Short mmCIF file of C-alpha atoms and ligand atoms in Angstrom, two decimals:
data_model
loop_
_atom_site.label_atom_id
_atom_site.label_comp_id
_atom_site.label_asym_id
_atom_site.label_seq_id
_atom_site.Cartn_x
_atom_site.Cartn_y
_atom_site.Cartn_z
CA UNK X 1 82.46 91.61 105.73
CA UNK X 2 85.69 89.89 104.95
CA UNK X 3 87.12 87.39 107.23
CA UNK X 4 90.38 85.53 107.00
CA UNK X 5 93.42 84.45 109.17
CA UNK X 6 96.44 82.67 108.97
CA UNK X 7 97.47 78.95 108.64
CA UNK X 8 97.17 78.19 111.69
CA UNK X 9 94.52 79.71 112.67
CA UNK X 10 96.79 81.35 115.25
CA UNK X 11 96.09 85.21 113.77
CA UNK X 12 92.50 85.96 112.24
CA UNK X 13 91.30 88.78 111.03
CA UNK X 14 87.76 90.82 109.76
CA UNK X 15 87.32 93.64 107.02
CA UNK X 16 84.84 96.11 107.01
CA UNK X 17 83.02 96.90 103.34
CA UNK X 18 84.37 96.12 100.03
CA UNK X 19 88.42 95.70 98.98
CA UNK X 20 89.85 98.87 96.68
CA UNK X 21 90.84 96.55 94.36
CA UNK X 22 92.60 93.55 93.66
CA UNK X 23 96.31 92.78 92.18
CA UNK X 24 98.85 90.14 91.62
CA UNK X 25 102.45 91.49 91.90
CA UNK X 26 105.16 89.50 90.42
CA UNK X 27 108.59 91.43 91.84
CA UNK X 28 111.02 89.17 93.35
CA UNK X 29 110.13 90.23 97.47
CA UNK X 30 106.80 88.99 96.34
CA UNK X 31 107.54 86.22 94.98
CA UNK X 32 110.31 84.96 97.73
CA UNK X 33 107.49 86.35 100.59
CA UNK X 34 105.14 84.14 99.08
CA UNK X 35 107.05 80.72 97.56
CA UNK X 36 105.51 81.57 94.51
CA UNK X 37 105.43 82.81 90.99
CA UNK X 38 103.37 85.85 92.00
CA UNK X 39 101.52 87.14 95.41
CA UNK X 40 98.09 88.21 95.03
CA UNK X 41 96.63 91.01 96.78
CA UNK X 42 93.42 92.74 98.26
CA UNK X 43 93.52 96.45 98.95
CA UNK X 44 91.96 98.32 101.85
CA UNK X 45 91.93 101.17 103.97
CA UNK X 46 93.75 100.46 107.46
CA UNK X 47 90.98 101.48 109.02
CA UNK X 48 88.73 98.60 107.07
CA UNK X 49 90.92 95.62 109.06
CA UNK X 50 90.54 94.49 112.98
CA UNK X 51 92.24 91.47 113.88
CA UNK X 52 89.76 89.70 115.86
CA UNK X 53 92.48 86.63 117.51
CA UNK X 54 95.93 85.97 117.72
CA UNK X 55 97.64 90.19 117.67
CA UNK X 56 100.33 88.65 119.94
CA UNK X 57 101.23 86.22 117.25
CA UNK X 58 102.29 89.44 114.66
CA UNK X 59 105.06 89.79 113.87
CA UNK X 60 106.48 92.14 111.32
CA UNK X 61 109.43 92.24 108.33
CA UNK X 62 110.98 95.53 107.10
CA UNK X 63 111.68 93.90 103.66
CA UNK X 64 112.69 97.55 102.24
CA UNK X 65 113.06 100.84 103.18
CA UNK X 66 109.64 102.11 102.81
CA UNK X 67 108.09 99.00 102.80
CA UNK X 68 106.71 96.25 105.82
CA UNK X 69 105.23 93.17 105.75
CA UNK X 70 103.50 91.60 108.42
CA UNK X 71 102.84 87.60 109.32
CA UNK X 72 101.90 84.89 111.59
CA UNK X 73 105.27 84.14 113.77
CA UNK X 74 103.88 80.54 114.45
CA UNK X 75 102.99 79.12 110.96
CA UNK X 76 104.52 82.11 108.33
CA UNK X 77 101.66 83.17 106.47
CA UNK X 78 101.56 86.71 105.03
CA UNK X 79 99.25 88.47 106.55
CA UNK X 80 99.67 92.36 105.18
CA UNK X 81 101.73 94.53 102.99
CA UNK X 82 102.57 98.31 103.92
CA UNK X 83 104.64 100.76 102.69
CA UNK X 84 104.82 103.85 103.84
CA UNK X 85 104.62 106.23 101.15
CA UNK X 86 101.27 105.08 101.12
CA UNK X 87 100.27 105.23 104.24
CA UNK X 88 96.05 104.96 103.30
CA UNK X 89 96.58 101.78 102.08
CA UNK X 90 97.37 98.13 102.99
CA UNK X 91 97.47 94.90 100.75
CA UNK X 92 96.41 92.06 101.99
CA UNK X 93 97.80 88.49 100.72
CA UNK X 94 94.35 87.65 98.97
CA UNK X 95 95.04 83.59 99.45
CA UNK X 96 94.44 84.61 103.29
CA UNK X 97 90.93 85.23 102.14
CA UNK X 98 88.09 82.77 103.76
CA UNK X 99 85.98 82.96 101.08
CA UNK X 100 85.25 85.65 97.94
CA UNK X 101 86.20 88.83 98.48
CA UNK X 102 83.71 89.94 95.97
CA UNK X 103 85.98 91.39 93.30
CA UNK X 104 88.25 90.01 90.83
CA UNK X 105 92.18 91.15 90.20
CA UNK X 106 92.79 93.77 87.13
CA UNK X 107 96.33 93.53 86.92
CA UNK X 108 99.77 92.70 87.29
CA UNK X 109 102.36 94.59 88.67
CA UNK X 110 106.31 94.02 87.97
CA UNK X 111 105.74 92.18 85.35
CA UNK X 112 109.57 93.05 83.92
CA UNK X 113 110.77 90.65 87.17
CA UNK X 114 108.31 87.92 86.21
CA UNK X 115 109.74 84.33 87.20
CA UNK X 116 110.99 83.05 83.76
CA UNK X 117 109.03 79.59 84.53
CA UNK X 118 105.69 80.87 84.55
CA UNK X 119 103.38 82.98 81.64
CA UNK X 120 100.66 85.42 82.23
CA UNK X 121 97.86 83.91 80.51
CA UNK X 122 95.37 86.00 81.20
CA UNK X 123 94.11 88.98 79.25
CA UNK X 124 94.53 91.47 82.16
CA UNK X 125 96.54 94.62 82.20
CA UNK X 126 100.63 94.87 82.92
CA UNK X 127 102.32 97.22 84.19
CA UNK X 128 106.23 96.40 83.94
CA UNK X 129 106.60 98.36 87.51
CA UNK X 130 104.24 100.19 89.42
CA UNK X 131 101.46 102.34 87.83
CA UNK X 132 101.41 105.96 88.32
ZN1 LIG N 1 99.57 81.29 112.04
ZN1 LIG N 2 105.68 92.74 94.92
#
Protein backbone atom coordinates (compact mmCIF):
# COMPACT_ATOMS: atom_id res chain seq x y z
CA UNK A 1 0.00 0.00 0.00
CA UNK A 2 0.90 3.45 -1.16
CA UNK A 3 -0.38 6.42 0.56
CA UNK A 4 0.06 10.06 -0.31
CA UNK A 5 -1.93 13.38 -0.59
CA UNK A 6 -1.51 16.79 -1.33
CA UNK A 7 0.12 19.84 0.39
CA UNK A 8 -2.29 20.52 2.32
CA UNK A 9 -3.37 17.68 3.33
CA UNK A 10 -6.71 18.77 1.86
CA UNK A 11 -6.81 15.63 -0.89
CA UNK A 12 -5.17 12.17 0.21
CA UNK A 13 -5.02 9.33 -1.44
CA UNK A 14 -4.14 5.15 -1.13
CA UNK A 15 -2.72 2.66 -3.86
CA UNK A 16 -3.32 -0.79 -3.98
CA UNK A 17 -0.04 -3.21 -4.87
CA UNK A 18 3.06 -2.16 -6.52
CA UNK A 19 3.55 1.07 -9.17
CA UNK A 20 4.14 -0.13 -13.12
CA UNK A 21 7.01 1.73 -13.11
CA UNK A 22 8.58 4.86 -12.46
CA UNK A 23 9.65 7.98 -14.84
CA UNK A 24 10.82 11.50 -14.86
CA UNK A 25 9.46 13.47 -17.88
CA UNK A 26 11.18 16.57 -18.83
CA UNK A 27 8.59 18.21 -21.68
CA UNK A 28 7.76 21.71 -21.05
CA UNK A 29 3.75 20.96 -19.56
CA UNK A 30 5.78 19.00 -17.12
CA UNK A 31 8.00 21.10 -16.25
CA UNK A 32 5.60 24.41 -16.01
CA UNK A 33 2.89 21.79 -14.05
CA UNK A 34 5.50 21.14 -11.71
CA UNK A 35 7.95 24.52 -11.21
CA UNK A 36 10.60 22.37 -12.06
CA UNK A 37 13.29 21.02 -14.26
CA UNK A 38 11.49 17.70 -14.63
CA UNK A 39 8.18 15.96 -12.97
CA UNK A 40 8.63 12.61 -11.72
CA UNK A 41 6.15 9.99 -12.00
CA UNK A 42 4.61 6.65 -10.57
CA UNK A 43 2.49 4.52 -12.85
CA UNK A 44 -0.64 2.57 -11.98
CA UNK A 45 -3.69 1.09 -13.02
CA UNK A 46 -6.84 3.43 -12.26
CA UNK A 47 -8.23 0.88 -10.60
CA UNK A 48 -4.97 0.67 -8.05
CA UNK A 49 -5.92 4.49 -6.60
CA UNK A 50 -8.94 5.46 -4.02
CA UNK A 51 -8.81 8.78 -2.68
CA UNK A 52 -9.52 8.26 0.85
CA UNK A 53 -10.19 12.50 1.89
CA UNK A 54 -10.65 15.59 0.29
CA UNK A 55 -12.56 14.28 -3.63
CA UNK A 56 -14.41 17.63 -3.35
CA UNK A 57 -11.15 19.45 -3.36
CA UNK A 58 -10.26 17.89 -7.23
CA UNK A 59 -10.11 19.69 -9.50
CA UNK A 60 -8.96 18.96 -12.99
CA UNK A 61 -6.75 20.73 -16.09
CA UNK A 62 -7.20 19.70 -19.76
CA UNK A 63 -3.55 20.76 -20.49
CA UNK A 64 -3.87 19.06 -24.14
CA UNK A 65 -6.10 17.43 -26.21
CA UNK A 66 -5.74 13.96 -25.10
CA UNK A 67 -4.26 14.70 -22.04
CA UNK A 68 -5.67 15.78 -18.12
CA UNK A 69 -4.15 16.55 -15.16
CA UNK A 70 -5.67 16.58 -11.96
CA UNK A 71 -4.78 18.69 -8.48
CA UNK A 72 -5.61 19.98 -5.16
CA UNK A 73 -7.79 23.36 -5.87
CA UNK A 74 -6.76 24.62 -2.30
CA UNK A 75 -2.90 24.32 -2.21
CA UNK A 76 -1.96 23.26 -6.23
CA UNK A 77 -0.25 20.13 -5.92
CA UNK A 78 -0.36 17.64 -8.83
CA UNK A 79 -2.08 14.99 -7.96
CA UNK A 80 -2.45 12.69 -11.39
CA UNK A 81 -1.66 12.61 -15.02
CA UNK A 82 -4.14 11.04 -17.70
CA UNK A 83 -4.33 10.93 -21.13
CA UNK A 84 -6.63 9.31 -22.86
CA UNK A 85 -5.12 7.30 -25.42
CA UNK A 86 -4.12 5.42 -22.58
CA UNK A 87 -6.84 5.01 -20.81
CA UNK A 88 -5.23 1.80 -18.39
CA UNK A 89 -2.94 4.01 -17.07
CA UNK A 90 -2.42 7.02 -14.74
CA UNK A 91 0.88 8.78 -13.52
CA UNK A 92 1.06 9.91 -10.46
CA UNK A 93 3.41 13.03 -9.43
CA UNK A 94 5.86 10.64 -7.44
CA UNK A 95 6.95 13.76 -4.94
CA UNK A 96 3.15 13.22 -3.70
CA UNK A 97 4.49 9.97 -2.40
CA UNK A 98 4.45 9.54 1.67
CA UNK A 99 7.12 7.42 1.77
CA UNK A 100 8.99 4.73 -0.86
CA UNK A 101 7.09 3.56 -3.38
CA UNK A 102 9.29 0.59 -3.59
CA UNK A 103 10.78 1.05 -7.05
CA UNK A 104 13.21 3.30 -8.52
CA UNK A 105 12.73 5.52 -11.98
CA UNK A 106 14.36 3.92 -15.36
CA UNK A 107 14.10 6.77 -17.48
CA UNK A 108 13.56 9.98 -18.90
CA UNK A 109 11.16 11.01 -21.22
CA UNK A 110 11.41 14.29 -23.57
CA UNK A 111 14.60 14.62 -23.03
CA UNK A 112 14.95 16.82 -26.58
CA UNK A 113 12.79 19.71 -24.39
CA UNK A 114 15.13 19.37 -21.42
CA UNK A 115 15.45 22.85 -19.49
CA UNK A 116 18.88 24.12 -20.79
CA UNK A 117 19.87 24.87 -16.93
CA UNK A 118 19.85 21.51 -15.72
CA UNK A 119 22.00 18.00 -16.88
CA UNK A 120 20.91 14.47 -16.59
CA UNK A 121 23.50 13.01 -14.53
CA UNK A 122 22.41 9.89 -14.12
CA UNK A 123 23.18 6.79 -16.14
CA UNK A 124 19.50 5.98 -16.90
CA UNK A 125 17.89 5.57 -20.25
CA UNK A 126 16.51 8.67 -22.66
CA UNK A 127 14.16 8.69 -24.77
CA UNK A 128 14.11 12.17 -26.75
CA UNK A 129 10.04 11.75 -26.86
CA UNK A 130 7.95 9.07 -25.86
CA UNK A 131 8.96 5.37 -26.22
CA UNK A 132 7.08 3.14 -28.43
ZN1 LIG B 1 -4.21 20.49 -1.11
ZN1 LIG C 1 5.74 15.61 -19.51
Amino acid sequence: MIEGGCLCGGVRYEISGELLEMCFCHCQMCRRVHGAPFGSYGAIRPEQRRYTRGEELIAEYQSSKDAVRTFCSRCGSKLAFQNSQTPDEIWIPAGTFDGDPGIRPTYHIFVDSKAPWFEITDDLKQHSEEPE
